[in-house]
Amino acid sequence: MIKQCKVLIFGLAVAASSALAGEFSLTSQTIHEGAMLTNEQVFNGFGCSGENISPDLKWTSGPSGTKSYALTVYDPDAPTGSGWWHWIAYNIPANVTEFSKNAGTEDGALLPAGVVQGRSDFGSYSFGGACPPEGDNAHRYIFTVHALKTEHIELPKDASAALIGFMINANSLGKATLVATYGR
């Protein structure tokens, strides 16, 4: 009887955890889960001639205890051995749950006050669109909003994407993702 109760309690805990995780989601009117990015989200450089416009993004409130958010855009398929960071924004206030289209510009004029953009693998402090090598299979672009248990992540301006990612993961309460693709 005790073993059955433990199994039941474990099952309820897993179900409750899954239900809560399902409530935190990321959506966009510009990009869609599993769909191909458009020329708007393609980089302008490195042999690509896109518009380099970050998509609009909207997320539901994070789990209880969320004090800020971070946003990352990552290509795990880049032929670098470590993927490619296309955009990193952190110290997003907890009351902010969306970014407008083209918010990822170098000047950050469309970002809420206090948001910090980390250095992408393009070397800029802004959104860098898709630009996989010609002939590669379509790459995945993972847009992730992270709910964090801290109001601010304190890092030097030139912190690497890996260091920023470490700090995001060390303070994570949950995350929501949207995956789009692009190939040429």
PDB file of N, CA and C in Angstrom, residues 91-151:
ATOM      1  N   ASN A  91      18.344  40.691 -18.485  1.00  0.00           N
ATOM      2  CA  ASN A  91      17.854  41.734 -17.579  1.00  0.00           C
ATOM      3  C   ASN A  91      16.553  42.333 -18.104  1.00  0.00           C
ATOM      4  N   ILE A  92      15.734  41.473 -18.692  1.00  0.00           N
ATOM      5  CA  ILE A  92      14.409  41.877 -19.163  1.00  0.00           C
ATOM      6  C   ILE A  92      13.505  41.897 -17.938  1.00  0.00           C
ATOM      7  N   PRO A  93      12.891  43.034 -17.606  1.00  0.00           N
ATOM      8  CA  PRO A  93      12.052  43.113 -16.407  1.00  0.00           C
ATOM      9  C   PRO A  93      10.924  42.078 -16.417  1.00  0.00           C
ATOM     10  N   ALA A  94      10.553  41.613 -15.229  1.00  0.00           N
ATOM     11  CA  ALA A  94       9.535  40.564 -15.098  1.00  0.00           C
ATOM     12  C   ALA A  94       8.168  40.988 -15.635  1.00  0.00           C
ATOM     13  N   ASN A  95       7.900  42.283 -15.701  1.00  0.00           N
ATOM     14  CA  ASN A  95       6.598  42.733 -16.220  1.00  0.00           C
ATOM     15  C   ASN A  95       6.577  42.858 -17.746  1.00  0.00           C
ATOM     16  N   VAL A  96       7.687  42.570 -18.403  1.00  0.00           N
ATOM     17  CA  VAL A  96       7.766  42.608 -19.867  1.00  0.00           C
ATOM     18  C   VAL A  96       7.559  41.193 -20.387  1.00  0.00           C
ATOM     19  N   THR A  97       6.622  41.044 -21.324  1.00  0.00           N
ATOM     20  CA  THR A  97       6.362  39.715 -21.889  1.00  0.00           C
ATOM     21  C   THR A  97       6.306  39.754 -23.413  1.00  0.00           C
ATOM     22  N   GLU A  98       6.943  40.753 -24.011  1.00  0.00           N
ATOM     23  CA  GLU A  98       7.023  40.759 -25.467  1.00  0.00           C
ATOM     24  C   GLU A  98       8.088  41.726 -25.962  1.00  0.00           C
ATOM     25  N   PHE A  99       8.594  41.403 -27.138  1.00  0.00           N
ATOM     26  CA  PHE A  99       9.491  42.283 -27.889  1.00  0.00           C
ATOM     27  C   PHE A  99       8.811  42.562 -29.221  1.00  0.00           C
ATOM     28  N   SER A 100       8.868  43.795 -29.658  1.00  0.00           N
ATOM     29  CA  SER A 100       8.301  44.134 -30.960  1.00  0.00           C
ATOM     30  C   SER A 100       9.246  43.697 -32.077  1.00  0.00           C
ATOM     31  N   LYS A 101       8.710  43.609 -33.258  1.00  0.00           N
ATOM     32  CA  LYS A 101       9.514  43.302 -34.441  1.00  0.00           C
ATOM     33  C   LYS A 101      10.616  44.344 -34.568  1.00  0.00           C
ATOM     34  N   ASN A 102      11.823  43.909 -34.888  1.00  0.00           N
ATOM     35  CA  ASN A 102      13.007  44.743 -35.073  1.00  0.00           C
ATOM     36  C   ASN A 102      13.520  45.354 -33.769  1.00  0.00           C
ATOM     37  N   ALA A 103      13.199  44.729 -32.639  1.00  0.00           N
ATOM     38  CA  ALA A 103      13.694  45.215 -31.344  1.00  0.00           C
ATOM     39  C   ALA A 103      15.184  44.955 -31.179  1.00  0.00           C
ATOM     40  N   GLY A 104      15.737  44.017 -31.932  1.00  0.00           N
ATOM     41  CA  GLY A 104      17.128  43.617 -31.748  1.00  0.00           C
ATOM     42  C   GLY A 104      18.144  44.435 -32.504  1.00  0.00           C
ATOM     43  N   THR A 105      17.914  45.721 -32.667  1.00  0.00           N
ATOM     44  CA  THR A 105      18.891  46.577 -33.351  1.00  0.00           C
ATOM     45  C   THR A 105      20.048  46.910 -32.412  1.00  0.00           C
ATOM     46  N   GLU A 106      21.151  47.337 -32.980  1.00  0.00           N
ATOM     47  CA  GLU A 106      22.350  47.661 -32.203  1.00  0.00           C
ATOM     48  C   GLU A 106      22.075  48.735 -31.150  1.00  0.00           C
ATOM     49  N   ASP A 107      21.252  49.721 -31.465  1.00  0.00           N
ATOM     50  CA  ASP A 107      20.983  50.780 -30.479  1.00  0.00           C
ATOM     51  C   ASP A 107      19.955  50.353 -29.429  1.00  0.00           C
ATOM     52  N   GLY A 108      19.230  49.261 -29.663  1.00  0.00           N
ATOM     53  CA  GLY A 108      18.269  48.755 -28.687  1.00  0.00           C
ATOM     54  C   GLY A 108      17.127  49.704 -28.395  1.00  0.00           C
ATOM     55  N   ALA A 109      16.859  50.635 -29.312  1.00  0.00           N
ATOM     56  CA  ALA A 109      15.848  51.667 -29.073  1.00  0.00           C
ATOM     57  C   ALA A 109      14.451  51.103 -28.812  1.00  0.00           C
ATOM     58  N   LEU A 110      14.136  49.936 -29.354  1.00  0.00           N
ATOM     59  CA  LEU A 110      12.807  49.360 -29.167  1.00  0.00           C
ATOM     60  C   LEU A 110      12.748  48.368 -27.998  1.00  0.00           C
ATOM     61  N   LEU A 111      13.854  48.214 -27.293  1.00  0.00           N
ATOM     62  CA  LEU A 111      13.881  47.321 -26.134  1.00  0.00           C
ATOM     63  C   LEU A 111      13.481  48.085 -24.873  1.00  0.00           C
ATOM     64  N   PRO A 112      12.867  47.401 -23.913  1.00  0.00           N
ATOM     65  CA  PRO A 112      12.534  48.061 -22.647  1.00  0.00           C
ATOM     66  C   PRO A 112      13.790  48.560 -21.932  1.00  0.00           C
ATOM     67  N   ALA A 113      13.638  49.576 -21.114  1.00  0.00           N
ATOM     68  CA  ALA A 113      14.755  50.136 -20.354  1.00  0.00           C
ATOM     69  C   ALA A 113      15.412  49.052 -19.504  1.00  0.00           C
ATOM     70  N   GLY A 114      16.733  49.063 -19.471  1.00  0.00           N
ATOM     71  CA  GLY A 114      17.490  48.143 -18.642  1.00  0.00           C
ATOM     72  C   GLY A 114      17.901  46.844 -19.310  1.00  0.00           C
ATOM     73  N   VAL A 115      17.305  46.531 -20.458  1.00  0.00           N
ATOM     74  CA  VAL A 115      17.651  45.289 -21.152  1.00  0.00           C
ATOM     75  C   VAL A 115      19.060  45.411 -21.718  1.00  0.00           C
ATOM     76  N   VAL A 116      19.853  44.369 -21.536  1.00  0.00           N
ATOM     77  CA  VAL A 116      21.225  44.327 -22.039  1.00  0.00           C
ATOM     78  C   VAL A 116      21.277  43.308 -23.176  1.00  0.00           C
ATOM     79  N   GLN A 117      21.883  43.701 -24.289  1.00  0.00           N
ATOM     80  CA  GLN A 117      22.120  42.759 -25.378  1.00  0.00           C
ATOM     81  C   GLN A 117      23.570  42.305 -25.302  1.00  0.00           C
ATOM     82  N   GLY A 118      23.752  40.992 -25.213  1.00  0.00           N
ATOM     83  CA  GLY A 118      25.090  40.428 -25.188  1.00  0.00           C
ATOM     84  C   GLY A 118      25.668  40.362 -26.589  1.00  0.00           C
ATOM     85  N   ARG A 119      26.948  40.076 -26.634  1.00  0.00           N
ATOM     86  CA  ARG A 119      27.655  39.993 -27.919  1.00  0.00           C
ATOM     87  C   ARG A 119      27.320  38.675 -28.615  1.00  0.00           C
ATOM     88  N   SER A 120      26.789  38.770 -29.828  1.00  0.00           N
ATOM     89  CA  SER A 120      26.473  37.574 -30.613  1.00  0.00           C
ATOM     90  C   SER A 120      27.759  37.019 -31.224  1.00  0.00           C
ATOM     91  N   ASP A 121      27.646  35.867 -31.863  1.00  0.00           N
ATOM     92  CA  ASP A 121      28.821  35.309 -32.535  1.00  0.00           C
ATOM     93  C   ASP A 121      29.173  36.066 -33.809  1.00  0.00           C
ATOM     94  N   PHE A 122      28.334  37.003 -34.226  1.00  0.00           N
ATOM     95  CA  PHE A 122      28.702  37.905 -35.327  1.00  0.00           C
ATOM     96  C   PHE A 122      29.586  39.033 -34.803  1.00  0.00           C
ATOM     97  N   GLY A 123      29.701  39.148 -33.468  1.00  0.00           N
ATOM     98  CA  GLY A 123      30.512  40.199 -32.861  1.00  0.00           C
ATOM     99  C   GLY A 123      29.734  41.464 -32.572  1.00  0.00           C
ATOM    100  N   SER A 124      28.416  41.445 -32.799  1.00  0.00           N
ATOM    101  CA  SER A 124      27.600  42.638 -32.566  1.00  0.00           C
ATOM    102  C   SER A 124      26.743  42.459 -31.318  1.00  0.00           C
ATOM    103  N   TYR A 125      26.249  43.560 -30.815  1.00  0.00           N
ATOM    104  CA  TYR A 125      25.344  43.563 -29.659  1.00  0.00           C
ATOM    105  C   TYR A 125      23.933  43.798 -30.190  1.00  0.00           C
ATOM    106  N   SER A 126      23.475  42.840 -30.985  1.00  0.00           N
ATOM    107  CA  SER A 126      22.179  42.960 -31.645  1.00  0.00           C
ATOM    108  C   SER A 126      21.767  41.600 -32.202  1.00  0.00           C
ATOM    109  N   PHE A 127      20.574  41.556 -32.785  1.00  0.00           N
ATOM    110  CA  PHE A 127      20.114  40.362 -33.472  1.00  0.00           C
ATOM    111  C   PHE A 127      20.925  40.162 -34.735  1.00  0.00           C
ATOM    112  N   GLY A 128      21.341  38.934 -34.967  1.00  0.00           N
ATOM    113  CA  GLY A 128      22.012  38.562 -36.208  1.00  0.00           C
ATOM    114  C   GLY A 128      21.220  37.433 -36.835  1.00  0.00           C
ATOM    115  N   GLY A 129      20.704  37.639 -38.002  1.00  0.00           N
ATOM    116  CA  GLY A 129      19.828  36.666 -38.646  1.00  0.00           C
ATOM    117  C   GLY A 129      20.525  35.399 -39.112  1.00  0.00           C
ATOM    118  N   ALA A 130      19.716  34.518 -39.658  1.00  0.00           N
ATOM    119  CA  ALA A 130      20.186  33.227 -40.160  1.00  0.00           C
ATOM    120  C   ALA A 130      21.101  33.407 -41.364  1.00  0.00           C
ATOM    121  N   CYS A 131      22.128  32.586 -41.440  1.00  0.00           N
ATOM    122  CA  CYS A 131      23.023  32.605 -42.599  1.00  0.00           C
ATOM    123  C   CYS A 131      23.844  31.320 -42.621  1.00  0.00           C
ATOM    124  N   PRO A 132      23.171  30.185 -42.795  1.00  0.00           N
ATOM    125  CA  PRO A 132      23.927  28.929 -42.824  1.00  0.00           C
ATOM    126  C   PRO A 132      24.731  28.814 -44.121  1.00  0.00           C
ATOM    127  N   PRO A 133      25.757  27.992 -44.125  1.00  0.00           N
ATOM    128  CA  PRO A 133      26.524  27.799 -45.355  1.00  0.00           C
ATOM    129  C   PRO A 133      25.634  27.253 -46.481  1.00  0.00           C
ATOM    130  N   GLU A 134      25.895  27.707 -47.697  1.00  0.00           N
ATOM    131  CA  GLU A 134      25.156  27.187 -48.852  1.00  0.00           C
ATOM    132  C   GLU A 134      25.354  25.687 -48.945  1.00  0.00           C
ATOM    133  N   GLY A 135      24.277  24.971 -49.237  1.00  0.00           N
ATOM    134  CA  GLY A 135      24.331  23.533 -49.411  1.00  0.00           C
ATOM    135  C   GLY A 135      24.127  22.732 -48.134  1.00  0.00           C
ATOM    136  N   ASP A 136      24.224  23.375 -46.967  1.00  0.00           N
ATOM    137  CA  ASP A 136      23.930  22.671 -45.707  1.00  0.00           C
ATOM    138  C   ASP A 136      22.450  22.321 -45.658  1.00  0.00           C
ATOM    139  N   ASN A 137      22.123  21.269 -44.930  1.00  0.00           N
ATOM    140  CA  ASN A 137      20.719  21.028 -44.618  1.00  0.00           C
ATOM    141  C   ASN A 137      20.213  22.236 -43.842  1.00  0.00           C
ATOM    142  N   ALA A 138      18.914  22.442 -43.822  1.00  0.00           N
ATOM    143  CA  ALA A 138      18.341  23.566 -43.077  1.00  0.00           C
ATOM    144  C   ALA A 138      18.800  23.511 -41.627  1.00  0.00           C
ATOM    145  N   HIS A 139      19.186  24.664 -41.093  1.00  0.00           N
ATOM    146  CA  HIS A 139      19.594  24.773 -39.700  1.00  0.00           C
ATOM    147  C   HIS A 139      18.378  25.093 -38.841  1.00  0.00           C
ATOM    148  N   ARG A 140      18.473  24.743 -37.553  1.00  0.00           N
ATOM    149  CA  ARG A 140      17.437  25.074 -36.582  1.00  0.00           C
ATOM    150  C   ARG A 140      17.835  26.352 -35.843  1.00  0.00           C
ATOM    151  N   TYR A 141      16.885  27.241 -35.681  1.00  0.00           N
ATOM    152  CA  TYR A 141      17.093  28.484 -34.937  1.00  0.00           C
ATOM    153  C   TYR A 141      16.169  28.429 -33.731  1.00  0.00           C
ATOM    154  N   ILE A 142      16.786  28.274 -32.556  1.00  0.00           N
ATOM    155  CA  ILE A 142      16.036  28.051 -31.332  1.00  0.00           C
ATOM    156  C   ILE A 142      15.903  29.379 -30.585  1.00  0.00           C
ATOM    157  N   PHE A 143      14.704  29.921 -30.609  1.00  0.00           N
ATOM    158  CA  PHE A 143      14.367  31.138 -29.880  1.00  0.00           C
ATOM    159  C   PHE A 143      13.894  30.677 -28.497  1.00  0.00           C
ATOM    160  N   THR A 144      14.550  31.128 -27.436  1.00  0.00           N
ATOM    161  CA  THR A 144      14.204  30.690 -26.084  1.00  0.00           C
ATOM    162  C   THR A 144      14.082  31.889 -25.161  1.00  0.00           C
ATOM    163  N   VAL A 145      12.980  31.934 -24.425  1.00  0.00           N
ATOM    164  CA  VAL A 145      12.844  32.909 -23.349  1.00  0.00           C
ATOM    165  C   VAL A 145      13.028  32.128 -22.053  1.00  0.00           C
ATOM    166  N   HIS A 146      13.899  32.649 -21.200  1.00  0.00           N
ATOM    167  CA  HIS A 146      14.246  32.012 -19.932  1.00  0.00           C
ATOM    168  C   HIS A 146      13.655  32.843 -18.795  1.00  0.00           C
ATOM    169  N   ALA A 147      12.917  32.210 -17.894  1.00  0.00           N
ATOM    170  CA  ALA A 147      12.435  32.869 -16.678  1.00  0.00           C
ATOM    171  C   ALA A 147      13.528  32.720 -15.628  1.00  0.00           C
ATOM    172  N   LEU A 148      13.909  33.838 -15.020  1.00  0.00           N
ATOM    173  CA  LEU A 148      15.043  33.826 -14.088  1.00  0.00           C
ATOM    174  C   LEU A 148      14.617  34.198 -12.669  1.00  0.00           C
ATOM    175  N   LYS A 149      15.345  33.668 -11.697  1.00  0.00           N
ATOM    176  CA  LYS A 149      15.059  33.927 -10.283  1.00  0.00           C
ATOM    177  C   LYS A 149      15.806  35.142  -9.739  1.00  0.00           C
ATOM    178  N   THR A 150      16.435  35.899 -10.609  1.00  0.00           N
ATOM    179  CA  THR A 150      17.167  37.098 -10.212  1.00  0.00           C
ATOM    180  C   THR A 150      16.708  38.269 -11.081  1.00  0.00           C
ATOM    181  N   GLU A 151      16.754  39.475 -10.512  1.00  0.00           N
ATOM    182  CA  GLU A 151      16.345  40.660 -11.281  1.00  0.00           C
ATOM    183  C   GLU A 151      17.406  41.070 -12.291  1.00  0.00           C
TER     184      GLU A 151
END
